[in-house]
PDB file of C-alpha atoms in Angstrom:
ATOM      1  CA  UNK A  18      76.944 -10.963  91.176  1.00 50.00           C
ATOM      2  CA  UNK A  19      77.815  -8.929  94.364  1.00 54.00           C
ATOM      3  CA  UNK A  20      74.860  -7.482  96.154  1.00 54.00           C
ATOM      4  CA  UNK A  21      74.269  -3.939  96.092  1.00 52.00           C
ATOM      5  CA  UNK A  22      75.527  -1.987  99.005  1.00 52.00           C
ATOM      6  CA  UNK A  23      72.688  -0.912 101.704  1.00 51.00           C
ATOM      7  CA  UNK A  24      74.491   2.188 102.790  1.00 52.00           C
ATOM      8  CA  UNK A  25      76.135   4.970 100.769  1.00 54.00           C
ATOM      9  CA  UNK A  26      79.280   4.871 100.998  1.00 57.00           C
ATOM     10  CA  UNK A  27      81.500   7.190 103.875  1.00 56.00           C
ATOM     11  CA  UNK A  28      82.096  10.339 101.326  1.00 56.00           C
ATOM     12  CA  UNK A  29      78.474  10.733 100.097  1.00 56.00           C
ATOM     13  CA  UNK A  30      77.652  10.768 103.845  1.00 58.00           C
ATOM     14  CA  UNK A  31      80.065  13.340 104.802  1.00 66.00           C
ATOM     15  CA  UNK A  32      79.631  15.871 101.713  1.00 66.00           C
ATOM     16  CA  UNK A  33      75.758  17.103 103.510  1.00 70.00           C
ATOM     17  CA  UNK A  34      77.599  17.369 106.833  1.00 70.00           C
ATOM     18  CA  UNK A  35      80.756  19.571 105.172  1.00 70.00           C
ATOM     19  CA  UNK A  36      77.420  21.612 103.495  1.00 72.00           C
ATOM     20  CA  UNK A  37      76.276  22.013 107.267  1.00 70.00           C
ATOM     21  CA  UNK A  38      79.167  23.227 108.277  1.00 71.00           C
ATOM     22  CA  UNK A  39      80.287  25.724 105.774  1.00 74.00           C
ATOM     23  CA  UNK A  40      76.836  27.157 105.356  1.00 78.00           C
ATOM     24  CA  UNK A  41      76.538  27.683 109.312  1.00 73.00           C
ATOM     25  CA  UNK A  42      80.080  29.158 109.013  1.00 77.00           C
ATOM     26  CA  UNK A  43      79.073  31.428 105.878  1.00 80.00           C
ATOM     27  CA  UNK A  44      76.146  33.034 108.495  1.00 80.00           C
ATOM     28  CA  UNK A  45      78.484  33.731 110.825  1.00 79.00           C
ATOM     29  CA  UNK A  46      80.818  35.836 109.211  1.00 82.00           C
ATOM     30  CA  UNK A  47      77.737  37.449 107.495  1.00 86.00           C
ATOM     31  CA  UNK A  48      76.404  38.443 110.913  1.00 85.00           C
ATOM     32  CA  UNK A  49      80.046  39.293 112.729  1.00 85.00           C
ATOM     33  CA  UNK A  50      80.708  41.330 109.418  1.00 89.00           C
ATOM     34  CA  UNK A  51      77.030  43.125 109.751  1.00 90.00           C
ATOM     35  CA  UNK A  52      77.967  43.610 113.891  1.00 89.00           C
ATOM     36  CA  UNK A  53      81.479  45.130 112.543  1.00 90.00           C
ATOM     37  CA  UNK A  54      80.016  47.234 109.879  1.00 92.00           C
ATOM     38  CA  UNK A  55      77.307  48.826 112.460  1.00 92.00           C
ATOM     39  CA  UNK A  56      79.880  49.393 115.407  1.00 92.00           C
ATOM     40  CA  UNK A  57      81.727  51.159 113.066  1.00 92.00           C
ATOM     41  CA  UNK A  58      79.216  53.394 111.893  1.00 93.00           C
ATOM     42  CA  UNK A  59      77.345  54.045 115.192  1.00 93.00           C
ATOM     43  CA  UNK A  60      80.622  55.000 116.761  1.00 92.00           C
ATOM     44  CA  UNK A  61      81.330  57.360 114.168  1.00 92.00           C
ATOM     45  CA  UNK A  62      78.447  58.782 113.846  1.00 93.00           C
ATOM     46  CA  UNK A  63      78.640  59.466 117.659  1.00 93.00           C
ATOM     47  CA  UNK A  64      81.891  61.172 117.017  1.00 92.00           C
ATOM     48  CA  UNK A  65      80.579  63.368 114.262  1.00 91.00           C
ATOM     49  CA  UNK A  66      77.815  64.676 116.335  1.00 92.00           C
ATOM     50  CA  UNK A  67      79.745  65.703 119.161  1.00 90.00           C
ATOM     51  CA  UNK A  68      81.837  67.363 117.455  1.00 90.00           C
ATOM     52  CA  UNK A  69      78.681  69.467 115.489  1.00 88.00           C
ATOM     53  CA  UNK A  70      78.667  67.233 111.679  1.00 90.00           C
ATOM     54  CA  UNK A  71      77.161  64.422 110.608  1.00 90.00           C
ATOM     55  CA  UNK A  72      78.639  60.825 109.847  1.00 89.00           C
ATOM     56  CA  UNK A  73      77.942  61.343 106.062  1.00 89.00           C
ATOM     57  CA  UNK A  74      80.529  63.725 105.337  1.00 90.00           C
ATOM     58  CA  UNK A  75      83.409  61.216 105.976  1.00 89.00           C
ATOM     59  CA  UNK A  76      82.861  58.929 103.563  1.00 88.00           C
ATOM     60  CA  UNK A  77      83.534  56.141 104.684  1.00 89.00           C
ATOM     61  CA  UNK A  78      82.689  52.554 103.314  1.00 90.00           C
ATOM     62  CA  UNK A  79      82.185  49.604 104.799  1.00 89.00           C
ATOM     63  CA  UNK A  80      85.627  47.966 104.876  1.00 90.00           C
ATOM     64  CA  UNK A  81      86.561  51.636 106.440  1.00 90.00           C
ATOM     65  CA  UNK A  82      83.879  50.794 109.328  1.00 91.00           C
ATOM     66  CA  UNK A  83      84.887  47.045 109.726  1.00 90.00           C
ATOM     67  CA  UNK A  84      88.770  48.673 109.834  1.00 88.00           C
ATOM     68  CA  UNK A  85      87.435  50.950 112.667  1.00 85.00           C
ATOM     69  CA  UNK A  86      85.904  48.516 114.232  1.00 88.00           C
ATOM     70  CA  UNK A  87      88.346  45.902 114.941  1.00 83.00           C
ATOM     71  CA  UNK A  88      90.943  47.226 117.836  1.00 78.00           C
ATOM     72  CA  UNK A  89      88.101  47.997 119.817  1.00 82.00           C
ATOM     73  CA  UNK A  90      85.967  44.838 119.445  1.00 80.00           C
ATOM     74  CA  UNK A  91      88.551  42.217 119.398  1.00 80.00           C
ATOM     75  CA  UNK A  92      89.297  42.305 123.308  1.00 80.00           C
ATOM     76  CA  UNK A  93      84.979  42.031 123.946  1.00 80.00           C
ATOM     77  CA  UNK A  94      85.086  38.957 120.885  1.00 80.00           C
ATOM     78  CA  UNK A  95      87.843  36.878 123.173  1.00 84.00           C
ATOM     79  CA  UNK A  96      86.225  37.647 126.276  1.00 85.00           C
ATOM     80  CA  UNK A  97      82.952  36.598 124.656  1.00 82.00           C
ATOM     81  CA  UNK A  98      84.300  33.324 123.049  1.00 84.00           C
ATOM     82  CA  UNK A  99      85.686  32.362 126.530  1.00 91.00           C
ATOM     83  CA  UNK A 100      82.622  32.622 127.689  1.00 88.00           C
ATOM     84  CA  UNK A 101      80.809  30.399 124.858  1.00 86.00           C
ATOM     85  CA  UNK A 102      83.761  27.924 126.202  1.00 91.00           C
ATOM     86  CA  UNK A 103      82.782  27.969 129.187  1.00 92.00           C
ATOM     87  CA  UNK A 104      79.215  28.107 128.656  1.00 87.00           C
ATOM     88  CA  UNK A 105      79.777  24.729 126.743  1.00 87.00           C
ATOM     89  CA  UNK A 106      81.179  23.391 129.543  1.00 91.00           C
ATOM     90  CA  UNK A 107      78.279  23.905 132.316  1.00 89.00           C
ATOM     91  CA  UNK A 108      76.280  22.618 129.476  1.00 86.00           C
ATOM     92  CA  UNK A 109      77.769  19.397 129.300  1.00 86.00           C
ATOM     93  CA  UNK A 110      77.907  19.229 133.193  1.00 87.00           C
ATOM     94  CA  UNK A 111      74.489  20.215 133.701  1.00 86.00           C
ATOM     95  CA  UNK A 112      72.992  17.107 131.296  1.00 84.00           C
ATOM     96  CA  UNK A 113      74.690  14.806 133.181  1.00 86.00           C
ATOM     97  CA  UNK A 114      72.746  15.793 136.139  1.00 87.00           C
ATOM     98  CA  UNK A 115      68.884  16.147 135.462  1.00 86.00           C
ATOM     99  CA  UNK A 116      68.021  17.435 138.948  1.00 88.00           C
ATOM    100  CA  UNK A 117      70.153  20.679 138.855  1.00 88.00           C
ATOM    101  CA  UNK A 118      69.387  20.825 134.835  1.00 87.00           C
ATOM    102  CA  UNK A 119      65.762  21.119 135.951  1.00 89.00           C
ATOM    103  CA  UNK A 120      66.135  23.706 138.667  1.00 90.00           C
ATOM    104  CA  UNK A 121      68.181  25.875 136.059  1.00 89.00           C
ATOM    105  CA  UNK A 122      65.791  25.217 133.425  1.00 89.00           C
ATOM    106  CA  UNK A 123      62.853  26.443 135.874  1.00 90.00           C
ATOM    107  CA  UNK A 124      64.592  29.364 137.070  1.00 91.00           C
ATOM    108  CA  UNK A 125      65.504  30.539 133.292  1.00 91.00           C
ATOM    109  CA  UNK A 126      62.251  30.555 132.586  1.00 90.00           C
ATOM    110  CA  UNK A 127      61.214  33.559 133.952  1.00 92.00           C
ATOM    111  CA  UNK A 128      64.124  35.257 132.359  1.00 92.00           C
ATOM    112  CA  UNK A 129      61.854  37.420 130.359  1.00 91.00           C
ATOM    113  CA  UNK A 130      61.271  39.054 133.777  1.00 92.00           C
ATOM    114  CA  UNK A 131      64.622  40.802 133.947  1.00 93.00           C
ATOM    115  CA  UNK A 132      64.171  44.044 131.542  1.00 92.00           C
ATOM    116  CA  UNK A 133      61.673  44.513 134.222  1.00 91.00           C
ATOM    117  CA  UNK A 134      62.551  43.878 137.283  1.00 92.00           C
ATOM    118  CA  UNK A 135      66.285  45.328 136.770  1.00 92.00           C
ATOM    119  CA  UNK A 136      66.520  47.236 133.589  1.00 91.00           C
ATOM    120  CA  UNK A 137      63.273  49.401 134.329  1.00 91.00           C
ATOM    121  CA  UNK A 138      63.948  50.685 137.916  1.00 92.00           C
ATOM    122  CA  UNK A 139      67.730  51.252 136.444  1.00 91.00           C
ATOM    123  CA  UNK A 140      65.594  54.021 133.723  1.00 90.00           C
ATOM    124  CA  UNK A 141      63.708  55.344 136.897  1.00 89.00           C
ATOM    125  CA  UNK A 142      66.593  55.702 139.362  1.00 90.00           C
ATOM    126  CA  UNK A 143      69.189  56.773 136.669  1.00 88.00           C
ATOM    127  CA  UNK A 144      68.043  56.882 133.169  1.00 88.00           C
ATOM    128  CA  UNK A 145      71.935  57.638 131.455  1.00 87.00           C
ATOM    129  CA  UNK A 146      72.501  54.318 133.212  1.00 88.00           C
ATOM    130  CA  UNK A 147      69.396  52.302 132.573  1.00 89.00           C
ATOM    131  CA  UNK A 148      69.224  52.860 128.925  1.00 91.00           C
ATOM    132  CA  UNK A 149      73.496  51.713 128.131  1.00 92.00           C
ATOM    133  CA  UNK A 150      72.083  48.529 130.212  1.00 93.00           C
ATOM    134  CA  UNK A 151      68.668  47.681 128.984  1.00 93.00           C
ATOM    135  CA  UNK A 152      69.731  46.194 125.777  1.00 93.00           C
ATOM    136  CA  UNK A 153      71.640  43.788 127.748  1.00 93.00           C
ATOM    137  CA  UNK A 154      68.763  42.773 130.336  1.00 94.00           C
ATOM    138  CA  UNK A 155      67.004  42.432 126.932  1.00 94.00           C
ATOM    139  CA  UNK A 156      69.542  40.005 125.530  1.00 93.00           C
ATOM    140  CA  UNK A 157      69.678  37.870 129.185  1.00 93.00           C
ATOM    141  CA  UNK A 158      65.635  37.770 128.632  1.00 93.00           C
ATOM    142  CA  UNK A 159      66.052  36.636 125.148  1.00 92.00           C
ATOM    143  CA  UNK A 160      69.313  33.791 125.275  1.00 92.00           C
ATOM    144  CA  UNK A 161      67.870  32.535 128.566  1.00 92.00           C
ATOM    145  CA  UNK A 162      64.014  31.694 127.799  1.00 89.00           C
ATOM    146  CA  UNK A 163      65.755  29.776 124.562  1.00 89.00           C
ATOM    147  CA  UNK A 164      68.521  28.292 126.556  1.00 90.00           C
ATOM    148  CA  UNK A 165      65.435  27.012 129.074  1.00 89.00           C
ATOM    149  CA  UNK A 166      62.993  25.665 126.238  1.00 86.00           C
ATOM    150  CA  UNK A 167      66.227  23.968 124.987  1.00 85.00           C
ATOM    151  CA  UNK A 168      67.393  22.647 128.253  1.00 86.00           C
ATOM    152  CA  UNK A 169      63.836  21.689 129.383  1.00 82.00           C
ATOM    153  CA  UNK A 170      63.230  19.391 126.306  1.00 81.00           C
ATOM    154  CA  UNK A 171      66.710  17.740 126.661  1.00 80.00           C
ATOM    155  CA  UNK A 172      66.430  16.387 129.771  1.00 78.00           C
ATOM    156  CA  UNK A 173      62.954  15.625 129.009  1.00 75.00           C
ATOM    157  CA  UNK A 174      64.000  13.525 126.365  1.00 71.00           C
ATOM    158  CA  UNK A 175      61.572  14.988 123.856  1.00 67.00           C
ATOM    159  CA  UNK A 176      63.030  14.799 120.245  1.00 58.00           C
ATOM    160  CA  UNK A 177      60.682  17.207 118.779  1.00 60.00           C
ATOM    161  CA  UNK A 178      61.817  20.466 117.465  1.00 59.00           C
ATOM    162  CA  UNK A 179      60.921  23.829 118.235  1.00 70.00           C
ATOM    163  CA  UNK A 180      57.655  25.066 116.087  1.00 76.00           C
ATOM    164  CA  UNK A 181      58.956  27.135 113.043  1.00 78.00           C
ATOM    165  CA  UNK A 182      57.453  30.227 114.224  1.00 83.00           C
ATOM    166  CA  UNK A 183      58.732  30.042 117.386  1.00 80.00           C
ATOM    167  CA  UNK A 184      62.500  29.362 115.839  1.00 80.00           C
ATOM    168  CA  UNK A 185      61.988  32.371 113.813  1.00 85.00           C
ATOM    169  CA  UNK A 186      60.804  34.782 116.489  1.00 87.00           C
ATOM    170  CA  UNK A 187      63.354  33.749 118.682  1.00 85.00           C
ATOM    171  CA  UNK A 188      66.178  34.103 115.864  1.00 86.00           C
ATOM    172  CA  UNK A 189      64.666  37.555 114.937  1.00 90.00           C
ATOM    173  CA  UNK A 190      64.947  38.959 119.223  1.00 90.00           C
ATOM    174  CA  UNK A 191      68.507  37.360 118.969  1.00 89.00           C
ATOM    175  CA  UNK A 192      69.470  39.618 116.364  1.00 89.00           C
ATOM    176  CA  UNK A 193      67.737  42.338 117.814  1.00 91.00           C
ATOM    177  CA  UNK A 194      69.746  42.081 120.671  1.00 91.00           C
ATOM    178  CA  UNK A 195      72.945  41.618 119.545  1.00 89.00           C
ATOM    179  CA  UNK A 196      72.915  44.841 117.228  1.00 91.00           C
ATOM    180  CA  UNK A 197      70.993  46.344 119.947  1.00 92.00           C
ATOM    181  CA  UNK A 198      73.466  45.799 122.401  1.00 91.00           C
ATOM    182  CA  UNK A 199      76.071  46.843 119.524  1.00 90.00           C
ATOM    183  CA  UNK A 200      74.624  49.863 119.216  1.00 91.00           C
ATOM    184  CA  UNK A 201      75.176  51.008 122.924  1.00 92.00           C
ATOM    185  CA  UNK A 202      78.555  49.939 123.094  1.00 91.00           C
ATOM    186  CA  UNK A 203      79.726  51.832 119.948  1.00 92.00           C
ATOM    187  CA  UNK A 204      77.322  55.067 121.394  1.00 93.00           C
ATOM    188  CA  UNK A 205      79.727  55.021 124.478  1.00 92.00           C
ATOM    189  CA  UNK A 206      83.136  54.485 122.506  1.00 91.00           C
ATOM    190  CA  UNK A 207      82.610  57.085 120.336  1.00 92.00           C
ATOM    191  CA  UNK A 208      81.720  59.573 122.729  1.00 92.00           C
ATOM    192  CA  UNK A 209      84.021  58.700 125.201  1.00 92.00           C
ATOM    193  CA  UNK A 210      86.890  58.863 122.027  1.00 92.00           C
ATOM    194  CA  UNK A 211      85.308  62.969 121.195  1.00 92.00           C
ATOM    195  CA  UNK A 212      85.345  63.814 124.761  1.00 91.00           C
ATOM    196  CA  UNK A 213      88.659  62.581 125.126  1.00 92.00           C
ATOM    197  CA  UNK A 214      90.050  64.416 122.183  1.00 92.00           C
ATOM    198  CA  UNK A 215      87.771  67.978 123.350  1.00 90.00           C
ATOM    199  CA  UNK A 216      89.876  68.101 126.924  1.00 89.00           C
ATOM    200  CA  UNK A 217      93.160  67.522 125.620  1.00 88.00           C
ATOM    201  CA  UNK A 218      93.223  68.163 121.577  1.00 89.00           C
ATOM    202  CA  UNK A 219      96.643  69.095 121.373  1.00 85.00           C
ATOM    203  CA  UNK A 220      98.336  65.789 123.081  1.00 88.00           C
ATOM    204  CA  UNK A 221      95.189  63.623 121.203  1.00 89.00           C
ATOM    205  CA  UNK A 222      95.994  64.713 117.513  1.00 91.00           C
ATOM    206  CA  UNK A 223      98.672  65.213 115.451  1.00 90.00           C
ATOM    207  CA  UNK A 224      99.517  69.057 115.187  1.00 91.00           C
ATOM    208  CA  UNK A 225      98.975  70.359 111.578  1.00 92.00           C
ATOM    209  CA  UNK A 226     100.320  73.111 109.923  1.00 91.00           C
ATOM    210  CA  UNK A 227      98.229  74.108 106.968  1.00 91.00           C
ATOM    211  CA  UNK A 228      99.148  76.031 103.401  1.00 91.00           C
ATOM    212  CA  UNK A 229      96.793  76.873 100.828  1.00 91.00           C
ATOM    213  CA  UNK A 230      96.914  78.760  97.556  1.00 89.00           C
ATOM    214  CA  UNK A 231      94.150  80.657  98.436  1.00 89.00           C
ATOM    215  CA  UNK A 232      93.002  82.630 101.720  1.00 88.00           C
ATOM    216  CA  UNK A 233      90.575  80.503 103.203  1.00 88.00           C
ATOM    217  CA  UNK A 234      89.344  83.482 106.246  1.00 83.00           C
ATOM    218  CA  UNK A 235      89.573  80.431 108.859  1.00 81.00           C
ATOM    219  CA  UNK A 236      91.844  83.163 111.325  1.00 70.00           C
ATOM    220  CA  UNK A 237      90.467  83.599 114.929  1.00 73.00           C
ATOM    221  CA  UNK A 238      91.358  83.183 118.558  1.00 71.00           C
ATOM    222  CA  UNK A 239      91.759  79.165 118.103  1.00 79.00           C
ATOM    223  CA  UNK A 240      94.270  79.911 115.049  1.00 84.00           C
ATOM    224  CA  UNK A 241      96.049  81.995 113.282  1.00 86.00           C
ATOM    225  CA  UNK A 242      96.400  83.387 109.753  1.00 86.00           C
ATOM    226  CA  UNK A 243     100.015  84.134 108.170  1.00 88.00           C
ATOM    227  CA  UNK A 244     101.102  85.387 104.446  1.00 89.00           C
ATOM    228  CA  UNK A 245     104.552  84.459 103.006  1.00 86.00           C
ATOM    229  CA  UNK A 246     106.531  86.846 102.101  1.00 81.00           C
ATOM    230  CA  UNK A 247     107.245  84.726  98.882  1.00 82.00           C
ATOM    231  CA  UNK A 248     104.953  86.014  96.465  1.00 76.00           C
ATOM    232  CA  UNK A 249     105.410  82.991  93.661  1.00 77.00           C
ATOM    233  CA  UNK A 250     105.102  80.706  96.270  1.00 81.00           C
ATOM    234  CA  UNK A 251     102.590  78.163  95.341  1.00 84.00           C
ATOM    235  CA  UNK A 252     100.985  78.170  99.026  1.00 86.00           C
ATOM    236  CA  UNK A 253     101.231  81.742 100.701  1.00 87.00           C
ATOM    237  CA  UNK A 254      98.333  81.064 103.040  1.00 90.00           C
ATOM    238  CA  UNK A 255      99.836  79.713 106.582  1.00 90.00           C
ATOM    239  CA  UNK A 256      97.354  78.321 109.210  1.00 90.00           C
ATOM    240  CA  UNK A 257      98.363  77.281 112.633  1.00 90.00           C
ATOM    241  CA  UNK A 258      96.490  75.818 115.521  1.00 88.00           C
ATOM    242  CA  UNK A 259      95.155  73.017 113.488  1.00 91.00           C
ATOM    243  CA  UNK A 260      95.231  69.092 114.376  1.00 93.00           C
ATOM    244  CA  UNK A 261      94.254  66.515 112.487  1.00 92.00           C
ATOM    245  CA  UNK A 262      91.206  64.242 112.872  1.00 92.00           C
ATOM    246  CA  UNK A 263      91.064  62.277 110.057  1.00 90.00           C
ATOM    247  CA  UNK A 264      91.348  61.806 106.073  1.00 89.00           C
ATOM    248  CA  UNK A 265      88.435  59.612 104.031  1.00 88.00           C
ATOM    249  CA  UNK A 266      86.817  60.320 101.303  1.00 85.00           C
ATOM    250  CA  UNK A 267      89.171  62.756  99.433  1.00 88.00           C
ATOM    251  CA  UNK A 268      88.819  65.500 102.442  1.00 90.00           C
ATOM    252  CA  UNK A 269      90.861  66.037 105.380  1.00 91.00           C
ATOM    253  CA  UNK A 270      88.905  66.720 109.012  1.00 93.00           C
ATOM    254  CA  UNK A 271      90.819  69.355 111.078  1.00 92.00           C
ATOM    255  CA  UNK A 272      89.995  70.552 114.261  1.00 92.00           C
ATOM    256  CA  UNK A 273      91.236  73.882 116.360  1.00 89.00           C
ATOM    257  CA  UNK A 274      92.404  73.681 119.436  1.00 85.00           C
ATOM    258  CA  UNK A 275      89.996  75.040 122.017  1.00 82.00           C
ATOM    259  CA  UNK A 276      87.270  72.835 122.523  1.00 85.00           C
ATOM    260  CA  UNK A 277      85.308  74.408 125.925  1.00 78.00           C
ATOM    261  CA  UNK A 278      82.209  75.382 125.815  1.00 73.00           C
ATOM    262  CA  UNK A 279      81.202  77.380 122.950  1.00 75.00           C
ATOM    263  CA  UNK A 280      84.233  76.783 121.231  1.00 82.00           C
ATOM    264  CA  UNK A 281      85.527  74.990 118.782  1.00 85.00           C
ATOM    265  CA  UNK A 282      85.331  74.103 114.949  1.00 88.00           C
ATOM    266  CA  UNK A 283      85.671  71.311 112.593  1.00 90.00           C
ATOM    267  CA  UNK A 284      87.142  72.241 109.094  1.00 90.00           C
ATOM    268  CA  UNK A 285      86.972  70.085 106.035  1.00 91.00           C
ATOM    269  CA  UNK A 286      88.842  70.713 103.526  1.00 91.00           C
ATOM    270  CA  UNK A 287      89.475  68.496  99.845  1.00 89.00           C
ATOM    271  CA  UNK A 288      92.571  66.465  99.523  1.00 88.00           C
ATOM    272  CA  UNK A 289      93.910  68.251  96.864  1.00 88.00           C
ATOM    273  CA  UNK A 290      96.953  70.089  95.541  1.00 88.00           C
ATOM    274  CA  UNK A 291      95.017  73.331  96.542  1.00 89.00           C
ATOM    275  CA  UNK A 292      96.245  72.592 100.080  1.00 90.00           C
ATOM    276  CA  UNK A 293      99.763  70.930 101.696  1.00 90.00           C
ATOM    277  CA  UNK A 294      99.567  69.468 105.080  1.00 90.00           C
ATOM    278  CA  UNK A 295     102.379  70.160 106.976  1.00 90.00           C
ATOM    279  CA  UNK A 296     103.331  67.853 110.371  1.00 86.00           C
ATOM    280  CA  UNK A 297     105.772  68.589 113.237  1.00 73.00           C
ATOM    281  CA  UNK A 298     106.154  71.094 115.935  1.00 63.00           C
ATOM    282  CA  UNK A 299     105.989  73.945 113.270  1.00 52.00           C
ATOM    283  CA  UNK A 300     108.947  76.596 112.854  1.00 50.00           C
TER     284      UNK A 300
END
């Protein structure tokens, strides 16, 4: 009779480390997806109020705020995965040499001092400034004080794990930080994209001339009212000075031309066959 085999064999071993793997790969596309989904909507919503509305009259779902998301965030997500790459790499250099692992570790330590020591006097000296930046001091603070407790016990040789709660805390101020940070990035893209479109509407947007069936009083010194002569025509209302912002949610977002101060107006109308949409120079 053959004896029984002392190990499992190769497969059973793998299947808990495939588990591993696709599990920690399932989180991160939950959390990228959450970080796309918020950029989205913070940008957005940045647009919206600069231009006098709210971000809840778009529309838009969440594949609409990944969508939106993407173009801008793909150039940071490189730059930030050649980072991780290289961040790897000093890792693996710096185990090899316990001397300068120590130093580093010791220095990172005080991490937590840096929302202090830089991002406060940065709110005192120029607050605009200090507050786009203080959610990255916070993240520095955060990622290094791990990075040291991690560092510190490796060349230390201690096998231990970190205590639970200490795991969790630390997980729940990485988060924080990285939608934190989120959120400042997609509060200066979206108002950099409305003040962009403000100064120069007419070269930023597509020109739109608009027809309704019925007169919808929008005439003033930003655009101009016209009736066709036509009187079975289905649309005898003419609008022109109009460009167009965007279509979601069964509406279209129009806005005049004359954005200075004081100025200015954002029209929704439904997508319907109550209006036509006309693009072009006009005639």
């Amino acid at each position: 009779m053959p004896p029984a085999a002392a190990t499992p064999p190769a497969r059973e071993q793998r299947i808990p480390e495939v588990l591993k793997v696709v599990t920690q790969l399932a989180s991160l596309v939950a959390l990228v997806t959450a970080l796309l989904v918020y950029f989205g909507w913070r940008r957005t919503a940045e647009m919206a109020e600069r231009f006098g509305a709210d971000a809840s009259i778009f529309g838009l779902s969440s594949q609409d705020y990944v969508l939106r998301s993407v173009d801008i965030v793909l150039l940071p997500a490189v730059v930030l995965l050649l980072l991780a790459l290289l961040g790897l790499w000093a890792h693996g250099r710096l185990v090899t040499r316990p001397r300068t692992a120590r130093r580093v570790a010791a220095v990172l330590r005080f991490s937590w001092l840096v929302p202090l020591v830089v991002g406060v006097p940065q709110l005192v000296w120029r607050e605009p400034v200090g507050v786009f930046w203080l959610p990255f001091w916070f993240a520095v603070a955060v990622f290094g004080t791990w990075y040291a407790q991690a560092l510190g016990a490796r060349i230390q040789g201690r096998t231990q794990a970190m205590p639970l709660v200490a795991v969790v805390v630390l997980t729940a101020l990485a988060a924080v930080a990285l939608f934190w940070m989120t959120e400042r990035v997609a509060w200066a893209v979206g108002g950099a994209r409305a003040e962009d479109i403000k100064d120069d509407v007419d070269r930023t947007l597509a020109a739109v001339t608009l027809y309704s069936d019925q007169r919808l009083d929008l005439a003033g010194a930003d655009l101009t009212e016209s009736v066709l002569a036509d009187a079975e025509a289905a649309h005898r209302y003419r609008y022109d000075g109009l460009f167009l912002l965007d279509q979601s949610g069964g509406k279209h977002f129009l806005l005049t031309g004359d954005w200075s101060p004081g100025h200015g107006r954002l029209i929704v109308l439904p997508d319907n066959s109550s209006v036509r949409l006309e693009f072009g120079p006009g005639r």
